Coordinates of C-alpha atoms and ligand atoms in Angstrom, one line a residue:
X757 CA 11.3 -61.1 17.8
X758 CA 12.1 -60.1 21.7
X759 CA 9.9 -57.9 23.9
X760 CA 11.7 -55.0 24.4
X761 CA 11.1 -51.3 26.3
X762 CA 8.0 -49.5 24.9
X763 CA 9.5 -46.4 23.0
X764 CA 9.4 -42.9 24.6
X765 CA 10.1 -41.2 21.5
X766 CA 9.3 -41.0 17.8
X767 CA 10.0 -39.8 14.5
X768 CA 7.8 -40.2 11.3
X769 CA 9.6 -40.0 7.8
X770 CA 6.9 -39.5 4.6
X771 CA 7.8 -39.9 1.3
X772 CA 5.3 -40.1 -1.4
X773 CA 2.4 -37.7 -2.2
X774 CA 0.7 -34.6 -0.1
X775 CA -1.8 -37.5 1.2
X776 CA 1.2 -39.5 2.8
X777 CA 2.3 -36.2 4.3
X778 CA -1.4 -35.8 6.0
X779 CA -1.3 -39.5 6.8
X780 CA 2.3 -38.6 8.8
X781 CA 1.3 -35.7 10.6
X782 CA -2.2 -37.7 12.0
X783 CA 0.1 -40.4 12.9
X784 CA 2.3 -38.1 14.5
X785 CA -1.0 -36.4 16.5
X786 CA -1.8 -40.0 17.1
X787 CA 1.6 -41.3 18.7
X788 CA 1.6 -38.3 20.7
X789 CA -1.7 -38.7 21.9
X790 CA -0.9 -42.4 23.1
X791 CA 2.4 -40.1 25.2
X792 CA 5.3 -41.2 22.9
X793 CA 7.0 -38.0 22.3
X794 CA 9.0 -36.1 18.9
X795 CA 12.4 -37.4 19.0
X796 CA 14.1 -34.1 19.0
X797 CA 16.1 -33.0 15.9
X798 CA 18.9 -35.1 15.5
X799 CA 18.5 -37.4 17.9
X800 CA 17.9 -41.0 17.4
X801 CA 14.4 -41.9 18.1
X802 CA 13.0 -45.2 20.1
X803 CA 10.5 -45.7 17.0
X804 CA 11.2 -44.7 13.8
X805 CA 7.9 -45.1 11.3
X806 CA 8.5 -44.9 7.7
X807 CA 5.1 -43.8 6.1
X808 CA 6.5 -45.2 2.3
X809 CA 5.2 -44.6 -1.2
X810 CA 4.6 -47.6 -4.0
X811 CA 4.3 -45.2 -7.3
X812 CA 7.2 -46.1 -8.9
X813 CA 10.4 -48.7 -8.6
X814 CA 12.9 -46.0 -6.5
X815 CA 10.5 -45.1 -4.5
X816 CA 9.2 -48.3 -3.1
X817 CA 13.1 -49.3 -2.8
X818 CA 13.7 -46.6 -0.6
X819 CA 12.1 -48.6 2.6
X820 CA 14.4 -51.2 2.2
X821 CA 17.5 -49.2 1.9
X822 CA 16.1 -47.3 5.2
X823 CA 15.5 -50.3 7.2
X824 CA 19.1 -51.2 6.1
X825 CA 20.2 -48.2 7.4
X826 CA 18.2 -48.0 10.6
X827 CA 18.7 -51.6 11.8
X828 CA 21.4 -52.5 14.8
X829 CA 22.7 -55.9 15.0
X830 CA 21.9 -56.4 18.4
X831 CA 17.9 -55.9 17.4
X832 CA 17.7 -53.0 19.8
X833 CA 16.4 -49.9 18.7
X834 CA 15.0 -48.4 16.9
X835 CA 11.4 -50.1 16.5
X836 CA 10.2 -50.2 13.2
X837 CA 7.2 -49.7 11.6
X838 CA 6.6 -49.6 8.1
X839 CA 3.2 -47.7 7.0
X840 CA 1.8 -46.3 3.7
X841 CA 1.6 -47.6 -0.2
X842 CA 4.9 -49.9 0.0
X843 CA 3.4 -51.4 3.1
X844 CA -0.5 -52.2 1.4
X845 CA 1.6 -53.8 -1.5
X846 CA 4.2 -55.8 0.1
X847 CA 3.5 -56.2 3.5
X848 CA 4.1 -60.0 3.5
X849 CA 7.1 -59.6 1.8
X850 CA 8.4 -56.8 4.2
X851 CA 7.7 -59.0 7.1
X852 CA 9.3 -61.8 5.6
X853 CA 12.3 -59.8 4.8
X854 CA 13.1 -57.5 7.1
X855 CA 12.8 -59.5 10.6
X856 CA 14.0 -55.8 11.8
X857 CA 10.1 -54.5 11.0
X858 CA 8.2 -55.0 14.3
X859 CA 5.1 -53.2 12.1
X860 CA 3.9 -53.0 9.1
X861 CA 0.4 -50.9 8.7
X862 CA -1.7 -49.9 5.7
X863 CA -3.2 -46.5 4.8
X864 CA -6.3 -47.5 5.7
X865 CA -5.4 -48.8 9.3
X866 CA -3.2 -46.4 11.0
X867 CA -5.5 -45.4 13.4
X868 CA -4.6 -48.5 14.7
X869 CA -0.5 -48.3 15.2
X870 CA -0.4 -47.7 19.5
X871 CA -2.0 -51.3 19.6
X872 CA 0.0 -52.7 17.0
X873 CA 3.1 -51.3 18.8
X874 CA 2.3 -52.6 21.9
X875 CA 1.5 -55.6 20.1
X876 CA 5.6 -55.5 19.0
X877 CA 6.8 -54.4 22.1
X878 CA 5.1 -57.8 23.6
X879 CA 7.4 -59.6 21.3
X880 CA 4.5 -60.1 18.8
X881 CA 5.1 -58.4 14.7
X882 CA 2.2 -57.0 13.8
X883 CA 0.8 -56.6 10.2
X884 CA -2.9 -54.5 9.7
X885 CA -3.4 -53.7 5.9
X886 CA -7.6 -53.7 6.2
X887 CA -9.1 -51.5 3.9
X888 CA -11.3 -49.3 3.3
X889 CA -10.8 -46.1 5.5
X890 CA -14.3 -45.7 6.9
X891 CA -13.7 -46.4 10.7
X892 CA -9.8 -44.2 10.5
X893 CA -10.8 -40.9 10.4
X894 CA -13.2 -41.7 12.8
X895 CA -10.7 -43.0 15.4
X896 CA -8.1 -39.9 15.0
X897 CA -7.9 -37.6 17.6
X898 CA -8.5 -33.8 16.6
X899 CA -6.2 -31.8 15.0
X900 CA -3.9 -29.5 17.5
X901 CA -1.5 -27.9 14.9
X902 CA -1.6 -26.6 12.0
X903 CA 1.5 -24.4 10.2
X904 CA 0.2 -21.8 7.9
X905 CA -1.1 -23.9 5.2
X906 CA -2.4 -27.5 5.8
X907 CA -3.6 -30.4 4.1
X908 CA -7.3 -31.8 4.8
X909 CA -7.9 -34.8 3.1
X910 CA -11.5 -35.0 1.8
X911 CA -11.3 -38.3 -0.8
X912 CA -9.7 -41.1 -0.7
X913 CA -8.8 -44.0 -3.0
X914 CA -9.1 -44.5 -6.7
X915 CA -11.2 -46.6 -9.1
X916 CA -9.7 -45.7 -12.4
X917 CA -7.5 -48.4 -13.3
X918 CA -5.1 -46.1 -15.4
X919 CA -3.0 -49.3 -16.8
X920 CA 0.2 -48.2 -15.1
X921 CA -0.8 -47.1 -11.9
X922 CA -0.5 -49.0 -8.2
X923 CA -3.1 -46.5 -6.3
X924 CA -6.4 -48.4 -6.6
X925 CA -4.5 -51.3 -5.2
X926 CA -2.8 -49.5 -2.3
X927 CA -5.9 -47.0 -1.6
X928 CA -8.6 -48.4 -2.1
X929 CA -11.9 -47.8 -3.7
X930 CA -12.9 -44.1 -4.0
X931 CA -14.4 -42.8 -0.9
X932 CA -15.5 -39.5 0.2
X933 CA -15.3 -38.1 3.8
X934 CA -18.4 -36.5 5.2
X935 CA -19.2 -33.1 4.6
X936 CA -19.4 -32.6 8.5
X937 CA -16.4 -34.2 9.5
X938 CA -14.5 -32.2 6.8
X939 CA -16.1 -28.9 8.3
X940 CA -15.2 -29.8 11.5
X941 CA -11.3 -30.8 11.0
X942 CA -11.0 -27.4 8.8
X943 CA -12.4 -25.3 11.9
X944 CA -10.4 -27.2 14.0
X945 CA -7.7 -26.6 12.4
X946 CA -7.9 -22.9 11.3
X947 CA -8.4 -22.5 14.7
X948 CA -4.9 -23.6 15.0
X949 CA -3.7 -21.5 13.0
X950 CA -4.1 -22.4 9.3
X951 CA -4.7 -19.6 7.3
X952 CA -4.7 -21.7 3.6
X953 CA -6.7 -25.1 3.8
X954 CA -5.3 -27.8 0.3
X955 CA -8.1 -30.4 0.0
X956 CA -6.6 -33.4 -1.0
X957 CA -7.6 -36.4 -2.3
X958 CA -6.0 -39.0 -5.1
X959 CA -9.2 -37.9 -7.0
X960 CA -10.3 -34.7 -5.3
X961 CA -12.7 -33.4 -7.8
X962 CA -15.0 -37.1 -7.6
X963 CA -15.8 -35.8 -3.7
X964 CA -19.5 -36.1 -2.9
X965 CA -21.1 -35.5 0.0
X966 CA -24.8 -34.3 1.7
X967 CA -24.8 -30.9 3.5
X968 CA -26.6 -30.4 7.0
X969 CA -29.7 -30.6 5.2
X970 CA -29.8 -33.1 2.8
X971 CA -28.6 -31.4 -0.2
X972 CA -25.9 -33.4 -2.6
X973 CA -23.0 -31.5 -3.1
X974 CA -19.3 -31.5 -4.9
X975 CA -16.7 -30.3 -4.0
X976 CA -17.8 -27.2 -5.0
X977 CA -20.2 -27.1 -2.9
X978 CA -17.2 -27.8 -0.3
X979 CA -15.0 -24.8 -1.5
X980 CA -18.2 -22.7 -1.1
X981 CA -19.2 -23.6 2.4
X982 CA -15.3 -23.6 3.5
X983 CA -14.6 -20.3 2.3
X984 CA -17.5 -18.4 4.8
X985 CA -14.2 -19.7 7.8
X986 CA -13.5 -15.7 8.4
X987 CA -9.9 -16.3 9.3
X988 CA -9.2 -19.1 6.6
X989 CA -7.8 -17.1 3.4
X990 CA -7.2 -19.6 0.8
X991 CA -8.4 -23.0 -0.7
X992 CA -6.6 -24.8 -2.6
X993 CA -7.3 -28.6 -4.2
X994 CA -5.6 -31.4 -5.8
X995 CA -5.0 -34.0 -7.4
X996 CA -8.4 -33.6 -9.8
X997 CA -8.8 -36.1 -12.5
X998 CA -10.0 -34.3 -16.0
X999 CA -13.0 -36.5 -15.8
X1000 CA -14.4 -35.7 -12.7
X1001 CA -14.4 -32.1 -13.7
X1002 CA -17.9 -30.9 -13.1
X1003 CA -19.6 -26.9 -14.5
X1004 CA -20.2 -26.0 -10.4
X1005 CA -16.1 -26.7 -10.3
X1006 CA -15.5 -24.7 -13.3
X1007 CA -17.9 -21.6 -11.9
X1008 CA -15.9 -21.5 -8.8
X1009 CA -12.9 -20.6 -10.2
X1010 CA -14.8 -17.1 -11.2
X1011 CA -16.8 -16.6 -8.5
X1012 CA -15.1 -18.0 -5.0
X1013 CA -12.4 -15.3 -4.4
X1014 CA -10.6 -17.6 -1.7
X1015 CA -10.4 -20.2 -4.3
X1016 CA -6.8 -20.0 -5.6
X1017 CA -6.2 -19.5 -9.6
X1018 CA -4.4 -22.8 -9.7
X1019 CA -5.2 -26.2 -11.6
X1020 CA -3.2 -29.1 -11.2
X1021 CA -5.0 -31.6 -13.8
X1022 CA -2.4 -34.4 -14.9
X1023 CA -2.8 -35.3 -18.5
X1024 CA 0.1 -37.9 -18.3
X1025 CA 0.6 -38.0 -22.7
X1026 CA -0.6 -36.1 -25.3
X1027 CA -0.8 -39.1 -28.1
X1028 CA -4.3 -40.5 -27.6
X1029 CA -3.5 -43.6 -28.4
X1030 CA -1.3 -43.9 -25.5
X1031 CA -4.2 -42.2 -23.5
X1032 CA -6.4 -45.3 -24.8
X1033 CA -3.7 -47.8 -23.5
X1034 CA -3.0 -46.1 -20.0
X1035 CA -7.0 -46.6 -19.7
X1036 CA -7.2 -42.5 -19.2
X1037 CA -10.8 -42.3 -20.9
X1038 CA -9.5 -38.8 -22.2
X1039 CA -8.2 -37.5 -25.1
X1040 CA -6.2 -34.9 -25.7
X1041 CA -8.6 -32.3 -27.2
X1042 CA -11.3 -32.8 -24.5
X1043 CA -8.5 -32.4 -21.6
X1044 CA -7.3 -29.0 -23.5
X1045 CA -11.5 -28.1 -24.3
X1046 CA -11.1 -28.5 -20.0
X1047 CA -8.5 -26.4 -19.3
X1048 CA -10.4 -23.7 -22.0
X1049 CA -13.4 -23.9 -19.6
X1050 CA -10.9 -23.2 -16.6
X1051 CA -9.0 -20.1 -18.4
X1052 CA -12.5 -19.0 -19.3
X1053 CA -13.7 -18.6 -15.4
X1054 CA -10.4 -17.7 -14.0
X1055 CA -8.2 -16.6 -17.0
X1056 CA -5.1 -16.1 -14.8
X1057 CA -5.4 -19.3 -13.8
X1058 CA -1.6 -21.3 -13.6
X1059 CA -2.0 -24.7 -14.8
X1060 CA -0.1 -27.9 -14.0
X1061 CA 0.0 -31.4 -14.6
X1062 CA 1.9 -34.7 -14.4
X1063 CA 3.3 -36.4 -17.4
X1064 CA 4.6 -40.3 -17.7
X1065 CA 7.1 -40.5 -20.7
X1066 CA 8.2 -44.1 -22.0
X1067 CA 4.7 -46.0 -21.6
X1068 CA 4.9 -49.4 -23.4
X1069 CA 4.3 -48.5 -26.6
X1070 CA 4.5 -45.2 -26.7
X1071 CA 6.5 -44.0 -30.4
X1072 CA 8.8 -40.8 -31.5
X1073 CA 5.9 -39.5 -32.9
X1074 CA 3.7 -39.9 -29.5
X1075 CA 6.1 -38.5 -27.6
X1076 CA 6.3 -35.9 -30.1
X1077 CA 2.4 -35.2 -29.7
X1078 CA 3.0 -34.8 -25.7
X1079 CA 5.3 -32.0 -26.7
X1080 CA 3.1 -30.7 -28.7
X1081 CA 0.6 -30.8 -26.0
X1082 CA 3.1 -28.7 -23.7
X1083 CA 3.3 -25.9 -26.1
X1084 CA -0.4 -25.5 -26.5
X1085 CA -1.2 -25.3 -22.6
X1086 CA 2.3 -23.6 -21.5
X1087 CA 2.2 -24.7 -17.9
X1088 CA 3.2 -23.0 -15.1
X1089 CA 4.6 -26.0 -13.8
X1090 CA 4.7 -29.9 -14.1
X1091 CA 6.1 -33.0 -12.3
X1092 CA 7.4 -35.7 -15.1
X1093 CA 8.3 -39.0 -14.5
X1094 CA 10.1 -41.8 -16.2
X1095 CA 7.6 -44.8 -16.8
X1096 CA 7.7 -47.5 -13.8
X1097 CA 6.6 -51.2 -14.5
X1098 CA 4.6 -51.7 -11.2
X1099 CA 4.0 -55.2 -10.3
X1100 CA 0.3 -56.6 -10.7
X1101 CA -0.8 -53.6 -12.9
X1102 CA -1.7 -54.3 -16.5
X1103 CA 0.6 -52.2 -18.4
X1104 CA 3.8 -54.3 -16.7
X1105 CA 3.3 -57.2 -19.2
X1106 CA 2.4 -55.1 -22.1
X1107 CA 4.3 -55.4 -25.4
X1108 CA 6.4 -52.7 -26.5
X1109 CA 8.4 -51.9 -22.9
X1110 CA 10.6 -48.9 -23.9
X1111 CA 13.9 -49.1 -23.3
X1112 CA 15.9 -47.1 -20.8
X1113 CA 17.9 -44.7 -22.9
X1114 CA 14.9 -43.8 -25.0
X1115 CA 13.0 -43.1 -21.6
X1116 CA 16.3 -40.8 -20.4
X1117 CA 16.2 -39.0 -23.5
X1118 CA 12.5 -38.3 -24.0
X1119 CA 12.8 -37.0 -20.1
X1120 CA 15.1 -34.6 -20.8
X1121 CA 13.1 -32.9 -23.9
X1122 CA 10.5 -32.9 -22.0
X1123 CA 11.5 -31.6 -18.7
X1124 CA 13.8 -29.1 -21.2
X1125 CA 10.1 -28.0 -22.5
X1126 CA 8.4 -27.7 -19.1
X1127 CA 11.1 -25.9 -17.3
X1128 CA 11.2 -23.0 -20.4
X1129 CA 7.2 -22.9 -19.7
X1130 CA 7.7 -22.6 -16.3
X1131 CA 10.2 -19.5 -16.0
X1132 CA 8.2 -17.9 -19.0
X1133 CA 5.4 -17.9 -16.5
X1134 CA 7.3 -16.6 -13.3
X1135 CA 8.8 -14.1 -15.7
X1136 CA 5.5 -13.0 -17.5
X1137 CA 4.3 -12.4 -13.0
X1138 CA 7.1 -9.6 -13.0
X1139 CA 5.2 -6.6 -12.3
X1140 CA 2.2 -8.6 -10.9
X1141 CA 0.4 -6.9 -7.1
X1142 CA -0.6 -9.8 -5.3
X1143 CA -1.1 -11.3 -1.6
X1144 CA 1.6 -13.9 -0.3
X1145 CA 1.2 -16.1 1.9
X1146 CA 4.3 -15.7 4.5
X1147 CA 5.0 -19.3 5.2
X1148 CA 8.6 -19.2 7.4
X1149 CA 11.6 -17.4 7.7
X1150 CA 13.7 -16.9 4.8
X1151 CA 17.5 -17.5 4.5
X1152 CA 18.6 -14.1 5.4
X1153 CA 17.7 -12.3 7.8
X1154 CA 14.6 -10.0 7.6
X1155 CA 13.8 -11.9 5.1
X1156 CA 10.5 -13.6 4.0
X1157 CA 9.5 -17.0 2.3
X1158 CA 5.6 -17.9 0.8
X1159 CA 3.6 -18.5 -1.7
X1160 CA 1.5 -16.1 -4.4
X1161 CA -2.0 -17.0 -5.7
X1162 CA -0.2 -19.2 -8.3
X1163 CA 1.3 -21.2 -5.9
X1164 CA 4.6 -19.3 -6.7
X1165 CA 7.6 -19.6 -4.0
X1166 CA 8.1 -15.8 -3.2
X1167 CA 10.5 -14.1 -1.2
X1168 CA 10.4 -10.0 0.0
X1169 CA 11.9 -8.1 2.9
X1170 CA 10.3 -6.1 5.3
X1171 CA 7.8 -6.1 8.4
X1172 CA 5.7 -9.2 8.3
X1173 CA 4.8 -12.3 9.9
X1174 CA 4.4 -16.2 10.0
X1175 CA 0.6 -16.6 8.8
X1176 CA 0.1 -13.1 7.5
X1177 CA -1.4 -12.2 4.0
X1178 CA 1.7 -9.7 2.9
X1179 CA 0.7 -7.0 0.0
X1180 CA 3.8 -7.4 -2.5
X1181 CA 4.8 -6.6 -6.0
X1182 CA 7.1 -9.2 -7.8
X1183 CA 9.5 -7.8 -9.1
X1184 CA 12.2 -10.3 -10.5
X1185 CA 11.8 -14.6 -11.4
X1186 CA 14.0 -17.2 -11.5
X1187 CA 13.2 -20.9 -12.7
X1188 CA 11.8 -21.9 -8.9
X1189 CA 10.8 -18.9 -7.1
X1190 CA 10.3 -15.0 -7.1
X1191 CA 11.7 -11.9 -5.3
X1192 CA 9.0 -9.2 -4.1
X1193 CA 8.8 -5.9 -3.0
X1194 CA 7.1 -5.2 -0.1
X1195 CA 3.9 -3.1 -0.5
X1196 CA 3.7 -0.3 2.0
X1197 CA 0.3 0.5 2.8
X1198 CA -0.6 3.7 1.8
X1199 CA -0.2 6.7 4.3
X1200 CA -4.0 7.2 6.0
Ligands
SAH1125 N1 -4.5 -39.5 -8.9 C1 -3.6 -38.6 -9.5 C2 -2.1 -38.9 -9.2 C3 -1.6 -40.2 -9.0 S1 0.1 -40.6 -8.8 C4 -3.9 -38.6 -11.0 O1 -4.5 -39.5 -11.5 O2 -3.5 -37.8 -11.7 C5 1.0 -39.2 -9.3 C6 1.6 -39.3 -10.6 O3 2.5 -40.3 -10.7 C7 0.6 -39.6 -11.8 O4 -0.1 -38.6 -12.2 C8 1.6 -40.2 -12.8 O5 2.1 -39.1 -13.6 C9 2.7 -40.7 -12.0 N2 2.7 -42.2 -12.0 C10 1.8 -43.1 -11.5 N3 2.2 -44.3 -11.8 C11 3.4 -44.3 -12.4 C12 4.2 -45.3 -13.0 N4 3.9 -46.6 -12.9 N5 5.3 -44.9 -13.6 C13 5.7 -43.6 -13.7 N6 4.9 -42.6 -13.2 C14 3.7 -42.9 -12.6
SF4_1126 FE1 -3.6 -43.7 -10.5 FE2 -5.1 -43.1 -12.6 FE3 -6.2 -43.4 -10.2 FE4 -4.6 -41.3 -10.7 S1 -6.5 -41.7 -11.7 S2 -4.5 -42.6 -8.9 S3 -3.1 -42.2 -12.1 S4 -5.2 -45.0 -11.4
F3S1127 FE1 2.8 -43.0 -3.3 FE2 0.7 -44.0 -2.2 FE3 0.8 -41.4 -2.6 S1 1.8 -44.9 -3.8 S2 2.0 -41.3 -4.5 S3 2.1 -42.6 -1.3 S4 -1.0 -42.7 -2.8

């Protein structure tokens, strides 16, 4: 590889999970920090990094199709790096491959891109993929901007070991972020203009921490303390893992009004002997006894959850209890995913790989299932008062786009604002989003 100019702009494309999209915006904050500027929209940028995701086959394909796409013969611009999950996992490999990757960088090591950059602009590739993510957070500048709702992560890592999963070896080992660190990025960035805080981490619900005077707390404890930010108006959290689920959690629900009535708690089957064999330590009755506990505290509360169909193994008559799994919760919404031999986890060379046409079929049922749940719950909100957060602009003009309490995409007309808290009645649903009528306050 050549020296070449050191690049004036940037651009940061995040696929992947909410974390990755945190990861991109500190990178971003980062980058700009070091005086490498946004590429502005549509224009080609000097470095382009692509912040990748490992979770299933497509997705960890993507960075090579991009690199594909991004790379001149002449080896001129863009540089790229390549950071995130695909990058822990195959970093080697990428460097190997792709002599048009100047840097590859790890989740945990980001903080360190200007140097590694300058490193590539010297000629010199440059691969960091040390782990864990103590000394990052620690080296980030402070947060600047914030849109209406923004992420925080407060956990990182994994040490579950569910059989299919690529996380614990990309992440890490579970870590928690201090509890004054965390206070101090959501200030920071309320006081940029975040109005709704989601705590993320890959197991948000395993956070621990110490307050200011000793005392252990969860993230309960978290929710609690984050909620006395006057100008912050809603907390949300995810992804929570149904074992970590703890009674101060639970209470919350009931009793912190800024916490918002929504679960996301992936179940991934509802056949417990698949459970046993994805290494979920759950079963089916004690993740629905769970979601009781939550409906007791909050019984509005919209639930969601992930689901993998197609696990090695996994029977007609399985797949038939995950269905059956579906009816009993009715969630308000779901993601679903086609099962993904990952390289290097156990359940790759399990016996009983399903084939592909069984997977495509079971999908289908499924998503058929979830997306009848879903509208049934937007259309059982018609008639619902409730606060939305106004998030942007909608399509027309005059027109309104955020979110209700159950995470709901709403859209009303009428006089309102970026950031505000808008009074509105919904009034009709689709499968994806609501419209609203605009509450007019009442005449003094
Ligand atoms: N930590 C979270 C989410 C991890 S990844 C949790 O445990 O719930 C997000 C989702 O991707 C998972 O919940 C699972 O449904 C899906 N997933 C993970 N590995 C997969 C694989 N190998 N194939 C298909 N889906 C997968
Ligand atoms: Fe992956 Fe399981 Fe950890 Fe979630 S809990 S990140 S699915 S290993
Ligand atoms: Fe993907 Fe890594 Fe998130 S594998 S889902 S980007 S933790």
């Amino acid at each position: 590889m050549h020296t070449r100019e050191s690049p004036g702009t940037f651009r940061v494309k995040s696929f992947g999970c909410q974390m990755n999209v945190y990861d991109g915006e500190r990178m971003a904050e980062l980058l700009t920090e070091k005086g490498i500027a946004p590429a502005p929209e549509g224009e080609e940028a000097d470095l382009v990094v692509l912040n990748t995701c490992h979770i299933r086959e497509k997705a960890a394909e993507k960075v090579y199709s991009d690199i594909g796409r991004l790379w001149k013969a002449d080896g001129s611009k863009p540089l790229i790096a390549v950071a995130g999950c695909v990058a822990q996992a195959e970093g080697e490999e990428i460097m190997a491959r792709a002599p048009a990757v100047g840097v590859v960088v790890g989740p945990q090591a980001y903080h360190r891109l200007p140097e590694l950059i300058d490193r590539a602009v010297r000629g010199d590739r440059a691969t960091d993929t040390e782990m864990p993510a103590n000394a990052k957070f620690a080296a980030l500048p402070a947060r600047r901007r914030a849109g209406p709702s923004a992420f925080l992560t407060v956990q990182e890592g994994c040490d579950k070991f569910c059989t299919y999963c690529v996380v614990p070896y990309t992440r890490g080992a579970e870590i928690s972020r201090p509890f004054r660190d965390l206070r101090a990025e959501a200030e920071r960035l309320v006081e940029a203009g975040a109005r709704e805080i989601t705590l993320l981490g890959q197991n948000v619900n395993a956070w621990r921490g110490e307050d200011g005077k000793g005392r252990a707390l969860g993230l309960d404890g978290l929710i609690r303390d984050l909620a006395k930010l006057p100008d912050l108006h809603r907390i949300r959290y995810t992804t929570s893992h149904p074992n970590d689920v703890t009674e101060g959690l639970v209470a919350a629900h009931g009793e912190v009004d800024k916490l918002m009535p929504y679960l996301h708690l992936p179940v991934q089957s509802g056949s417990n002997r698949v459970l046993k064999a994805m290494n979920r330590s759950h079963t089916a009755e004690s993740y629905l006894r769970t979601l009781d506990r939550f409906r007791a505290a909050r019984p509005d509360i919209a639930i969601s959850g992930d689901f993998i169909v197609g696990f090695p193994g996994e029977s007609e008559a399985d797949f038939q209890a995950t269905l059956q799994l579906v009816d009993t919760v009715g969630y308000a919404h779901a993601f679903s995913f086609k099962y993904s031999a990952r390289p290097g986890t156990p359940a790759a060379v399990m016996d009983g790989q399903v084939g592909r046409e069984v997977m495509e079929e079971r999908l289908q049922r499924l998503q058929g299932a979830l997306n009848r749940d879903q509208l049934a719950f937007n259309q059982a909100s018609v008639g619902r008062r409730c606060a939305v957060l106004v998030e942007r602009h909608g399509k027309k003009p005059g027109q309104w786009l955020g979110k209700s309490p159950w995470l709901q995409s709403v859209f009303f007309e009428g006089e309102s604002a970026i950031g505000e808290l808008a009074e509105v009645t919904l009034s009709t649903a689709g499968p994806n989003s609501l419209a609203a009528e605009l509450c007019v306050p009442a005449a003094a």
